[in-house]
mmCIF file of C-alpha atoms in Angstrom:
data_model
loop_
_atom_site.group_PDB
_atom_site.id
_atom_site.type_symbol
_atom_site.label_atom_id
_atom_site.label_comp_id
_atom_site.label_asym_id
_atom_site.label_seq_id
_atom_site.Cartn_x
_atom_site.Cartn_y
_atom_site.Cartn_z
ATOM 1 C CA MET A 164 100.827 98.746 73.972
ATOM 2 C CA LEU A 165 98.263 99.454 76.675
ATOM 3 C CA ARG A 166 96.598 96.282 77.902
ATOM 4 C CA SER A 167 94.010 95.291 80.458
ATOM 5 C CA PHE A 168 95.295 93.375 83.443
ATOM 6 C CA ALA A 169 93.886 89.859 83.441
ATOM 7 C CA VAL A 170 93.352 88.222 86.797
ATOM 8 C CA VAL A 171 94.771 84.807 85.961
ATOM 9 C CA GLY A 172 113.192 96.207 117.459
ATOM 10 C CA PHE A 173 110.199 95.282 119.727
ATOM 11 C CA ALA A 174 106.968 93.622 119.078
ATOM 12 C CA LEU A 175 103.760 95.512 119.637
ATOM 13 C CA ALA A 176 100.726 93.266 119.232
ATOM 14 C CA PHE A 177 97.158 94.462 119.188
ATOM 15 C CA ALA A 178 93.816 93.017 118.151
ATOM 16 C CA CYS A 179 91.868 95.164 115.722
ATOM 17 C CA SER A 180 88.409 96.142 116.915
ATOM 18 C CA ALA A 181 85.712 93.671 116.000
ATOM 19 C CA PRO A 182 84.019 94.424 112.669
ATOM 20 C CA LEU A 183 80.564 95.932 112.965
ATOM 21 C CA ARG A 184 79.085 93.783 110.226
ATOM 22 C CA GLY A 185 79.812 91.653 107.220
ATOM 23 C CA ASP A 186 82.634 89.419 108.499
ATOM 24 C CA THR A 187 82.070 85.922 109.807
ATOM 25 C CA GLU A 188 85.646 85.124 110.774
ATOM 26 C CA GLU A 189 87.814 87.204 113.040
ATOM 27 C CA GLU A 190 91.277 87.973 111.722
ATOM 28 C CA PRO A 191 94.262 87.227 113.985
ATOM 29 C CA PRO A 192 95.860 90.189 115.775
ATOM 30 C CA ILE A 193 98.211 92.422 113.839
ATOM 31 C CA THR A 194 101.736 92.357 115.258
ATOM 32 C CA LEU A 195 103.855 95.469 114.812
ATOM 33 C CA LYS A 196 107.499 96.119 115.473
ATOM 34 C CA ALA A 197 106.977 99.874 115.243
ATOM 35 C CA MET A 198 104.316 102.516 114.754
ATOM 36 C CA GLY A 199 104.324 106.269 114.968
ATOM 37 C CA SER A 200 103.764 109.498 113.113
ATOM 38 C CA PHE A 201 105.489 112.640 111.928
ATOM 39 C CA HIS A 202 104.876 115.892 110.128
ATOM 40 C CA VAL A 203 106.914 116.635 107.040
ATOM 41 C CA GLY A 204 107.380 119.584 104.729
ATOM 42 C CA GLY A 205 106.018 123.055 105.326
ATOM 43 C CA ARG A 206 107.362 126.573 105.681
ATOM 44 C CA LEU A 207 107.041 129.674 107.824
ATOM 45 C CA ILE A 208 105.121 132.765 106.760
ATOM 46 C CA GLU A 209 104.963 136.109 108.559
ATOM 47 C CA VAL A 210 101.829 138.142 109.228
ATOM 48 C CA SER A 211 101.954 141.807 110.167
ATOM 49 C CA GLY A 212 99.671 144.818 110.483
ATOM 50 C CA GLN A 213 96.829 142.969 112.181
ATOM 51 C CA PRO A 214 95.034 144.384 115.257
ATOM 52 C CA VAL A 215 95.687 142.979 118.714
ATOM 53 C CA LYS A 216 92.576 141.630 120.460
ATOM 54 C CA GLU A 217 91.448 140.738 123.950
ATOM 55 C CA VAL A 218 89.800 137.310 123.732
ATOM 56 C CA THR A 219 88.037 135.310 126.458
ATOM 57 C CA LEU A 220 89.165 131.829 125.502
ATOM 58 C CA THR A 221 87.165 129.971 128.164
ATOM 59 C CA PRO A 222 83.672 130.978 129.376
ATOM 60 C CA GLY A 223 84.097 132.873 132.627
ATOM 61 C CA GLY A 224 87.871 132.992 132.196
ATOM 62 C CA VAL A 225 90.269 135.909 132.223
ATOM 63 C CA PRO A 226 90.619 137.579 128.792
ATOM 64 C CA ALA A 227 93.903 136.941 127.015
ATOM 65 C CA ARG A 228 95.765 139.385 124.814
ATOM 66 C CA ILE A 229 96.013 137.787 121.332
ATOM 67 C CA ASP A 230 98.452 139.330 118.915
ATOM 68 C CA PRO A 231 97.981 137.639 115.482
ATOM 69 C CA ASN A 232 101.167 139.200 114.136
ATOM 70 C CA GLY A 233 104.142 136.918 113.837
ATOM 71 C CA LYS A 234 105.324 133.775 112.123
ATOM 72 C CA TYR A 235 103.022 130.887 111.214
ATOM 73 C CA GLN A 236 103.775 127.301 110.248
ATOM 74 C CA VAL A 237 101.961 126.266 107.050
ATOM 75 C CA ASP A 238 102.024 123.649 104.265
ATOM 76 C CA GLN A 239 103.070 120.708 106.446
ATOM 77 C CA MET A 240 101.723 117.170 105.974
ATOM 78 C CA TYR A 241 100.914 114.478 108.548
ATOM 79 C CA VAL A 242 102.066 110.873 108.109
ATOM 80 C CA GLN A 243 101.239 107.882 110.315
ATOM 81 C CA TYR A 244 103.208 104.674 109.838
ATOM 82 C CA PHE A 245 102.806 101.017 110.807
ATOM 83 C CA ILE A 246 105.703 98.573 110.476
ATOM 84 C CA PRO A 247 104.692 94.888 110.733
ATOM 85 C CA GLN A 248 106.755 92.421 112.710
ATOM 86 C CA ASP A 249 106.892 90.121 109.671
ATOM 87 C CA GLU A 250 107.760 92.662 106.986
ATOM 88 C CA ARG A 251 107.311 91.164 103.516
ATOM 89 C CA GLY A 252 106.935 94.196 101.289
ATOM 90 C CA ALA A 253 110.242 94.877 99.569
ATOM 91 C CA VAL A 254 109.715 98.605 100.195
ATOM 92 C CA PRO A 255 107.169 100.669 102.164
ATOM 93 C CA LEU A 256 103.687 101.326 100.763
ATOM 94 C CA LEU A 257 102.516 104.966 100.804
ATOM 95 C CA LEU A 258 98.751 105.648 100.723
ATOM 96 C CA TRP A 259 97.693 109.033 99.298
ATOM 97 C CA HIS A 260 94.038 110.093 99.454
ATOM 98 C CA GLY A 261 91.758 112.100 97.199
ATOM 99 C CA GLY A 262 90.325 115.633 97.247
ATOM 100 C CA GLY A 263 88.417 116.859 100.288
ATOM 101 C CA LEU A 264 89.428 113.687 102.113
ATOM 102 C CA SER A 265 92.232 112.445 104.358
ATOM 103 C CA GLY A 266 94.003 109.206 105.225
ATOM 104 C CA VAL A 267 90.749 108.060 106.828
ATOM 105 C CA SER A 268 89.816 106.878 103.314
ATOM 106 C CA TYR A 269 92.043 103.833 103.804
ATOM 107 C CA GLU A 270 91.098 103.046 107.385
ATOM 108 C CA THR A 271 87.895 101.438 108.693
ATOM 109 C CA THR A 272 85.075 101.625 106.132
ATOM 110 C CA PRO A 273 81.876 103.606 106.836
ATOM 111 C CA ASP A 274 80.102 100.361 107.809
ATOM 112 C CA GLY A 275 82.899 99.140 110.071
ATOM 113 C CA ARG A 276 84.885 96.720 107.882
ATOM 114 C CA GLU A 277 88.646 96.682 107.535
ATOM 115 C CA GLY A 278 90.073 99.085 104.991
ATOM 116 C CA TRP A 279 93.101 98.855 102.748
ATOM 117 C CA LEU A 280 95.499 100.055 105.435
ATOM 118 C CA ASN A 281 94.804 96.916 107.481
ATOM 119 C CA TYR A 282 94.683 94.686 104.413
ATOM 120 C CA PHE A 283 98.171 95.602 103.222
ATOM 121 C CA LEU A 284 99.564 95.716 106.739
ATOM 122 C CA ARG A 285 98.354 92.149 107.323
ATOM 123 C CA ARG A 286 100.226 91.102 104.183
ATOM 124 C CA GLY A 287 103.504 92.400 105.469
ATOM 125 C CA TRP A 288 103.667 95.888 104.019
ATOM 126 C CA ALA A 289 105.100 98.770 106.028
ATOM 127 C CA VAL A 290 102.252 101.234 105.474
ATOM 128 C CA TYR A 291 102.572 105.039 105.576
ATOM 129 C CA ASN A 292 99.154 106.747 105.548
ATOM 130 C CA SER A 293 99.052 110.515 105.139
ATOM 131 C CA ASP A 294 96.796 113.518 105.648
ATOM 132 C CA ALA A 295 97.920 115.952 102.953
ATOM 133 C CA VAL A 296 98.411 119.692 103.362
ATOM 134 C CA GLU A 297 95.316 121.339 104.924
ATOM 135 C CA ARG A 298 93.652 117.981 105.651
ATOM 136 C CA GLY A 299 92.965 116.200 108.923
ATOM 137 C CA ARG A 300 95.896 116.102 111.308
ATOM 138 C CA ALA A 301 98.151 118.043 108.952
ATOM 139 C CA GLY A 302 96.517 121.136 110.421
ATOM 140 C CA TRP A 303 94.499 123.902 108.878
ATOM 141 C CA THR A 304 95.769 127.085 107.284
ATOM 142 C CA GLN A 305 96.817 129.231 110.225
ATOM 143 C CA TYR A 306 95.955 132.438 108.483
ATOM 144 C CA PRO A 307 92.735 132.598 106.443
ATOM 145 C CA SER A 308 93.897 134.751 103.547
ATOM 146 C CA LEU A 309 96.880 132.579 102.631
ATOM 147 C CA TYR A 310 95.131 130.451 99.997
ATOM 148 C CA GLY A 311 91.767 132.093 99.609
ATOM 149 C CA GLU A 312 88.416 130.462 100.239
ATOM 150 C CA PRO A 313 88.169 126.654 100.302
ATOM 151 C CA VAL A 314 85.587 124.431 98.654
ATOM 152 C CA PHE A 315 83.144 122.744 101.021
ATOM 153 C CA LEU A 316 80.991 119.737 100.115
ATOM 154 C CA PRO A 317 77.394 119.308 101.289
ATOM 155 C CA VAL A 318 76.455 115.746 102.233
ATOM 156 C CA ALA A 319 74.671 115.140 98.914
ATOM 157 C CA ASN A 320 77.723 115.928 96.790
ATOM 158 C CA PRO A 321 79.804 112.740 97.250
ATOM 159 C CA PHE A 322 76.690 110.575 96.963
ATOM 160 C CA GLU A 323 75.948 111.998 93.521
ATOM 161 C CA ARG A 324 79.478 112.759 92.278
ATOM 162 C CA PHE A 325 81.271 109.602 93.434
ATOM 163 C CA ARG A 326 78.942 107.284 91.493
ATOM 164 C CA ILE A 327 77.155 105.975 94.559
ATOM 165 C CA GLY A 328 73.812 107.464 93.548
ATOM 166 C CA ASP A 329 72.457 107.553 90.026
ATOM 167 C CA GLY A 330 73.635 111.048 89.127
ATOM 168 C CA ALA A 331 72.386 114.530 89.972
ATOM 169 C CA GLY A 332 69.331 114.649 92.209
ATOM 170 C CA SER A 333 69.765 111.061 93.400
ATOM 171 C CA TYR A 334 70.369 112.024 97.046
ATOM 172 C CA ALA A 335 67.485 112.581 99.467
ATOM 173 C CA ASP A 336 67.428 113.148 103.197
ATOM 174 C CA ASP A 337 65.234 110.068 103.536
ATOM 175 C CA PRO A 338 67.462 107.032 102.775
ATOM 176 C CA ALA A 339 64.484 105.202 101.316
ATOM 177 C CA GLN A 340 64.096 107.915 98.677
ATOM 178 C CA ARG A 341 67.721 107.844 97.475
ATOM 179 C CA ARG A 342 68.386 106.504 93.988
ATOM 180 C CA VAL A 343 71.365 104.177 94.307
ATOM 181 C CA ASN A 344 73.154 102.773 91.258
ATOM 182 C CA ALA A 345 71.838 99.275 90.643
ATOM 183 C CA GLY A 346 74.132 96.699 92.207
ATOM 184 C CA SER A 347 76.216 99.308 94.025
ATOM 185 C CA GLN A 348 78.960 97.910 96.237
ATOM 186 C CA PHE A 349 79.136 101.050 98.369
ATOM 187 C CA PRO A 350 77.733 100.438 101.879
ATOM 188 C CA VAL A 351 74.826 102.832 101.364
ATOM 189 C CA GLU A 352 73.196 101.823 104.639
ATOM 190 C CA ALA A 353 76.125 103.552 106.372
ATOM 191 C CA TYR A 354 76.426 106.505 103.980
ATOM 192 C CA GLU A 355 75.860 109.026 106.801
ATOM 193 C CA ASN A 356 79.254 108.048 108.221
ATOM 194 C CA PHE A 357 81.065 108.991 105.018
ATOM 195 C CA PRO A 358 80.453 112.788 104.896
ATOM 196 C CA LYS A 359 81.672 113.045 108.505
ATOM 197 C CA GLN A 360 85.242 112.659 107.240
ATOM 198 C CA LEU A 361 85.078 115.397 104.571
ATOM 199 C CA SER A 362 87.562 118.268 104.847
ATOM 200 C CA PRO A 363 87.685 121.753 103.279
ATOM 201 C CA ARG A 364 89.571 121.666 99.989
ATOM 202 C CA TRP A 365 91.675 124.483 98.620
ATOM 203 C CA ILE A 366 92.170 124.497 94.858
ATOM 204 C CA THR A 367 95.275 126.666 95.239
ATOM 205 C CA THR A 368 97.467 124.297 97.301
ATOM 206 C CA ASP A 369 98.592 121.809 94.644
ATOM 207 C CA ASP A 370 102.202 122.987 94.608
ATOM 208 C CA ALA A 371 102.371 122.926 98.409
ATOM 209 C CA ILE A 372 100.909 119.394 98.487
ATOM 210 C CA THR A 373 103.369 118.207 95.843
ATOM 211 C CA ALA A 374 106.278 119.649 97.813
ATOM 212 C CA ALA A 375 105.122 117.913 101.003
ATOM 213 C CA TYR A 376 104.753 114.572 99.241
ATOM 214 C CA ILE A 377 108.243 114.948 97.767
ATOM 215 C CA ALA A 378 109.517 115.578 101.300
ATOM 216 C CA GLU A 379 107.809 112.362 102.450
ATOM 217 C CA VAL A 380 109.331 110.380 99.574
ATOM 218 C CA ASP A 381 112.770 111.797 100.329
ATOM 219 C CA ARG A 382 112.398 110.685 103.944
ATOM 220 C CA VAL A 383 110.789 107.252 103.506
ATOM 221 C CA CYS A 384 111.494 105.855 100.055
ATOM 222 C CA PRO A 385 112.307 103.815 97.941
ATOM 223 C CA CYS A 386 108.631 102.849 98.062
ATOM 224 C CA VAL A 387 105.396 101.962 96.299
ATOM 225 C CA ILE A 388 102.845 104.785 96.043
ATOM 226 C CA LEU A 389 99.097 104.107 95.901
ATOM 227 C CA VAL A 390 96.982 107.147 95.027
ATOM 228 C CA HIS A 391 93.282 107.878 94.666
ATOM 229 C CA SER A 392 91.369 110.501 92.674
ATOM 230 C CA GLN A 393 92.919 113.983 93.175
ATOM 231 C CA GLY A 394 95.963 112.182 94.572
ATOM 232 C CA GLY A 395 96.681 110.952 91.050
ATOM 233 C CA GLN A 396 98.354 114.187 89.998
ATOM 234 C CA PHE A 397 100.567 114.132 93.083
ATOM 235 C CA GLY A 398 101.569 110.516 92.573
ATOM 236 C CA PHE A 399 102.583 111.078 88.958
ATOM 237 C CA ARG A 400 104.226 114.457 89.596
ATOM 238 C CA VAL A 401 106.245 113.116 92.518
ATOM 239 C CA ALA A 402 107.228 109.994 90.568
ATOM 240 C CA GLN A 403 108.427 112.234 87.736
ATOM 241 C CA ALA A 404 110.432 114.280 90.243
ATOM 242 C CA ARG A 405 111.883 111.245 92.059
ATOM 243 C CA PRO A 406 111.810 108.350 89.538
ATOM 244 C CA ASP A 407 114.670 106.552 91.277
ATOM 245 C CA LYS A 408 112.734 106.346 94.550
ATOM 246 C CA VAL A 409 109.331 105.114 93.283
ATOM 247 C CA LYS A 410 109.353 101.380 92.537
ATOM 248 C CA ALA A 411 105.695 101.150 91.477
ATOM 249 C CA LEU A 412 102.694 103.467 91.224
ATOM 250 C CA VAL A 413 99.087 102.313 91.691
ATOM 251 C CA ALA A 414 96.530 104.900 90.528
ATOM 252 C CA VAL A 415 92.985 104.151 91.702
ATOM 253 C CA GLU A 416 90.599 106.198 89.545
ATOM 254 C CA PRO A 417 93.031 109.116 89.162
ATOM 255 C CA ALA A 418 91.318 112.413 88.419
ATOM 256 C CA ALA A 419 94.493 114.209 87.338
ATOM 257 C CA PHE A 420 97.967 113.313 86.162
ATOM 258 C CA GLY A 421 101.548 114.471 85.825
ATOM 259 C CA ASP A 422 103.295 116.412 83.089
ATOM 260 C CA SER A 423 102.621 114.587 79.823
ATOM 261 C CA ALA A 424 105.775 116.132 78.338
ATOM 262 C CA LYS A 425 107.758 114.285 81.018
ATOM 263 C CA ALA A 426 106.051 110.911 80.624
ATOM 264 C CA GLY A 427 109.434 109.394 79.811
ATOM 265 C CA ALA A 428 110.497 109.933 83.436
ATOM 266 C CA LEU A 429 108.085 107.117 84.340
ATOM 267 C CA LYS A 430 109.448 104.552 81.896
ATOM 268 C CA ASP A 431 111.182 102.488 84.582
ATOM 269 C CA ILE A 432 108.281 102.609 87.060
ATOM 270 C CA PRO A 433 105.561 99.932 86.736
ATOM 271 C CA VAL A 434 102.184 101.701 86.723
ATOM 272 C CA LEU A 435 98.754 100.217 87.434
ATOM 273 C CA PHE A 436 95.439 101.996 86.797
ATOM 274 C CA VAL A 437 92.272 100.718 88.519
ATOM 275 C CA TYR A 438 88.756 101.773 87.474
ATOM 276 C CA GLY A 439 85.355 100.901 88.921
ATOM 277 C CA ASP A 440 81.828 100.736 87.541
ATOM 278 C CA TYR A 441 79.164 103.151 86.228
ATOM 279 C CA ILE A 442 81.741 105.325 84.460
ATOM 280 C CA GLU A 443 79.698 105.634 81.263
ATOM 281 C CA ARG A 444 76.618 106.652 83.270
ATOM 282 C CA ASP A 445 78.378 109.638 84.822
ATOM 283 C CA SER A 446 78.617 113.166 83.410
ATOM 284 C CA ARG A 447 82.333 113.655 84.129
ATOM 285 C CA TRP A 448 83.982 110.279 84.440
ATOM 286 C CA PRO A 449 83.998 109.219 80.769
ATOM 287 C CA LYS A 450 86.309 112.169 80.024
ATOM 288 C CA MET A 451 88.475 111.619 83.123
ATOM 289 C CA HIS A 452 88.722 107.918 82.331
ATOM 290 C CA GLN A 453 89.864 108.700 78.784
ATOM 291 C CA MET A 454 92.364 111.228 80.132
ATOM 292 C CA GLY A 455 93.842 108.435 82.223
ATOM 293 C CA LEU A 456 94.098 106.085 79.259
ATOM 294 C CA ASP A 457 95.664 108.847 77.157
ATOM 295 C CA PHE A 458 98.269 109.531 79.844
ATOM 296 C CA ALA A 459 98.957 105.791 80.095
ATOM 297 C CA GLU A 460 99.583 105.683 76.361
ATOM 298 C CA LYS A 461 102.104 108.510 76.669
ATOM 299 C CA ILE A 462 103.973 106.483 79.281
ATOM 300 C CA THR A 463 103.980 103.358 77.125
ATOM 301 C CA ALA A 464 105.046 105.375 74.082
ATOM 302 C CA SER A 465 108.056 106.492 76.129
ATOM 303 C CA GLY A 466 108.999 102.886 76.846
ATOM 304 C CA GLY A 467 107.142 102.494 80.131
ATOM 305 C CA LYS A 468 104.989 99.618 81.346
ATOM 306 C CA VAL A 469 101.367 100.359 82.208
ATOM 307 C CA GLU A 470 98.571 97.950 83.040
ATOM 308 C CA VAL A 471 94.909 98.784 83.480
ATOM 309 C CA ILE A 472 92.322 96.997 85.592
ATOM 310 C CA GLU A 473 88.789 97.734 84.413
ATOM 311 C CA LEU A 474 86.853 95.956 87.159
ATOM 312 C CA PRO A 475 83.608 95.426 85.193
ATOM 313 C CA LYS A 476 85.560 93.730 82.394
ATOM 314 C CA LEU A 477 86.734 91.205 84.993
ATOM 315 C CA GLY A 478 83.160 90.585 86.111
ATOM 316 C CA ILE A 479 83.646 92.686 89.247
ATOM 317 C CA ARG A 480 80.712 95.079 89.169
ATOM 318 C CA GLY A 481 79.161 97.737 91.352
ATOM 319 C CA ASN A 482 82.242 99.695 92.410
ATOM 320 C CA SER A 483 81.872 103.386 93.160
ATOM 321 C CA HIS A 484 84.614 105.988 93.003
ATOM 322 C CA MET A 485 85.395 105.097 96.635
ATOM 323 C CA ILE A 486 86.623 101.594 95.787
ATOM 324 C CA MET A 487 88.571 101.246 99.038
ATOM 325 C CA MET A 488 85.291 101.624 100.967
ATOM 326 C CA ASP A 489 83.088 99.392 98.817
ATOM 327 C CA LYS A 490 81.821 96.072 100.153
ATOM 328 C CA ASN A 491 84.215 94.193 97.864
ATOM 329 C CA ASN A 492 87.158 96.434 98.784
ATOM 330 C CA LEU A 493 89.340 93.514 99.865
ATOM 331 C CA GLU A 494 88.699 91.677 96.604
ATOM 332 C CA VAL A 495 90.060 94.680 94.720
ATOM 333 C CA ALA A 496 92.955 95.022 97.162
ATOM 334 C CA ALA A 497 93.844 91.392 96.388
ATOM 335 C CA LEU A 498 94.180 92.289 92.682
ATOM 336 C CA ILE A 499 96.563 95.096 93.581
ATOM 337 C CA GLN A 500 98.500 92.768 95.884
ATOM 338 C CA LYS A 501 98.790 90.193 93.090
ATOM 339 C CA TRP A 502 100.079 92.832 90.672
ATOM 340 C CA LEU A 503 102.680 94.031 93.174
ATOM 341 C CA ALA A 504 103.808 90.426 93.703
ATOM 342 C CA GLU A 505 104.232 89.977 89.957
ATOM 343 C CA LYS A 506 106.477 93.035 89.939
ATOM 344 C CA GLY A 507 108.767 91.389 92.466
ATOM 345 C CA LEU A 508 107.893 93.777 95.275
ATOM 346 C CA ILE A 509 106.955 91.166 97.855
ATOM 347 C CA ARG A 510 109.633 89.137 99.644
#
């Protein structure tokens, strides 16, 4: 039965940069025993039949002969990891971002507060934060015709589509003219910093992204996976492919899901859904929200355990689609932390 969740080596020390606003107490330094990064997944493709060009790569420089024919590395993913000195998470925590975004989603918020990466790291989790295929430091497609044309987002799109503004037409160049959802927790005064992190999004790379995430899980896990938005489908698909390696799955406003015919593969994985505010005021989110609840019911019907946090029902109001960036982001992170503790995943 689906139910709402009731809230009842060596040491490397560094001090996080001072928050730009909103915090009155400075957190103690984070102490790490390891940090680093790696690329995972990917494949080689070969390009042939293209013309050779003479290209002046630097103004005033000597032209170089560029032959675009040859092998190219594609479909790889970038992962950065932080291992705390006092590790208390029973397994690592993997953070997977949404569409058109990167791991920046979980880092410092647009107005300079600590994001979820720091929050969970401070609580003893080994955190692995990724830039999926074609995003951020994963690298761009090295040959333009491989996946076709990407989708680009103008600055108004996330404001209106991510339930920050009050629907279509709510964005204006003049901040004073923007129609913000009443009581919004998104730091709208710093909205201009948010579109700076947007990436091109291909709608033809889902299989490549899934394969890269499976490669990460095979390398890092057992683990907990926390996904957001488009990342929902990858979290559920990967958990269905590697159910023995995923010890819990947290889906923050998932926009897509796994194979409903294979819902039984998730029966031994605790699953948490988290939803914010203004869903009924949006043109798309009522349907996506119901899709999530329907998928949750398929998991429970297969013997799985699913819990749902509807933040407004707990009196936590004003959350946009970008919950990890909202002004109450750490309050929501604390709910997730409490749920993980109840599942026995914290030492």
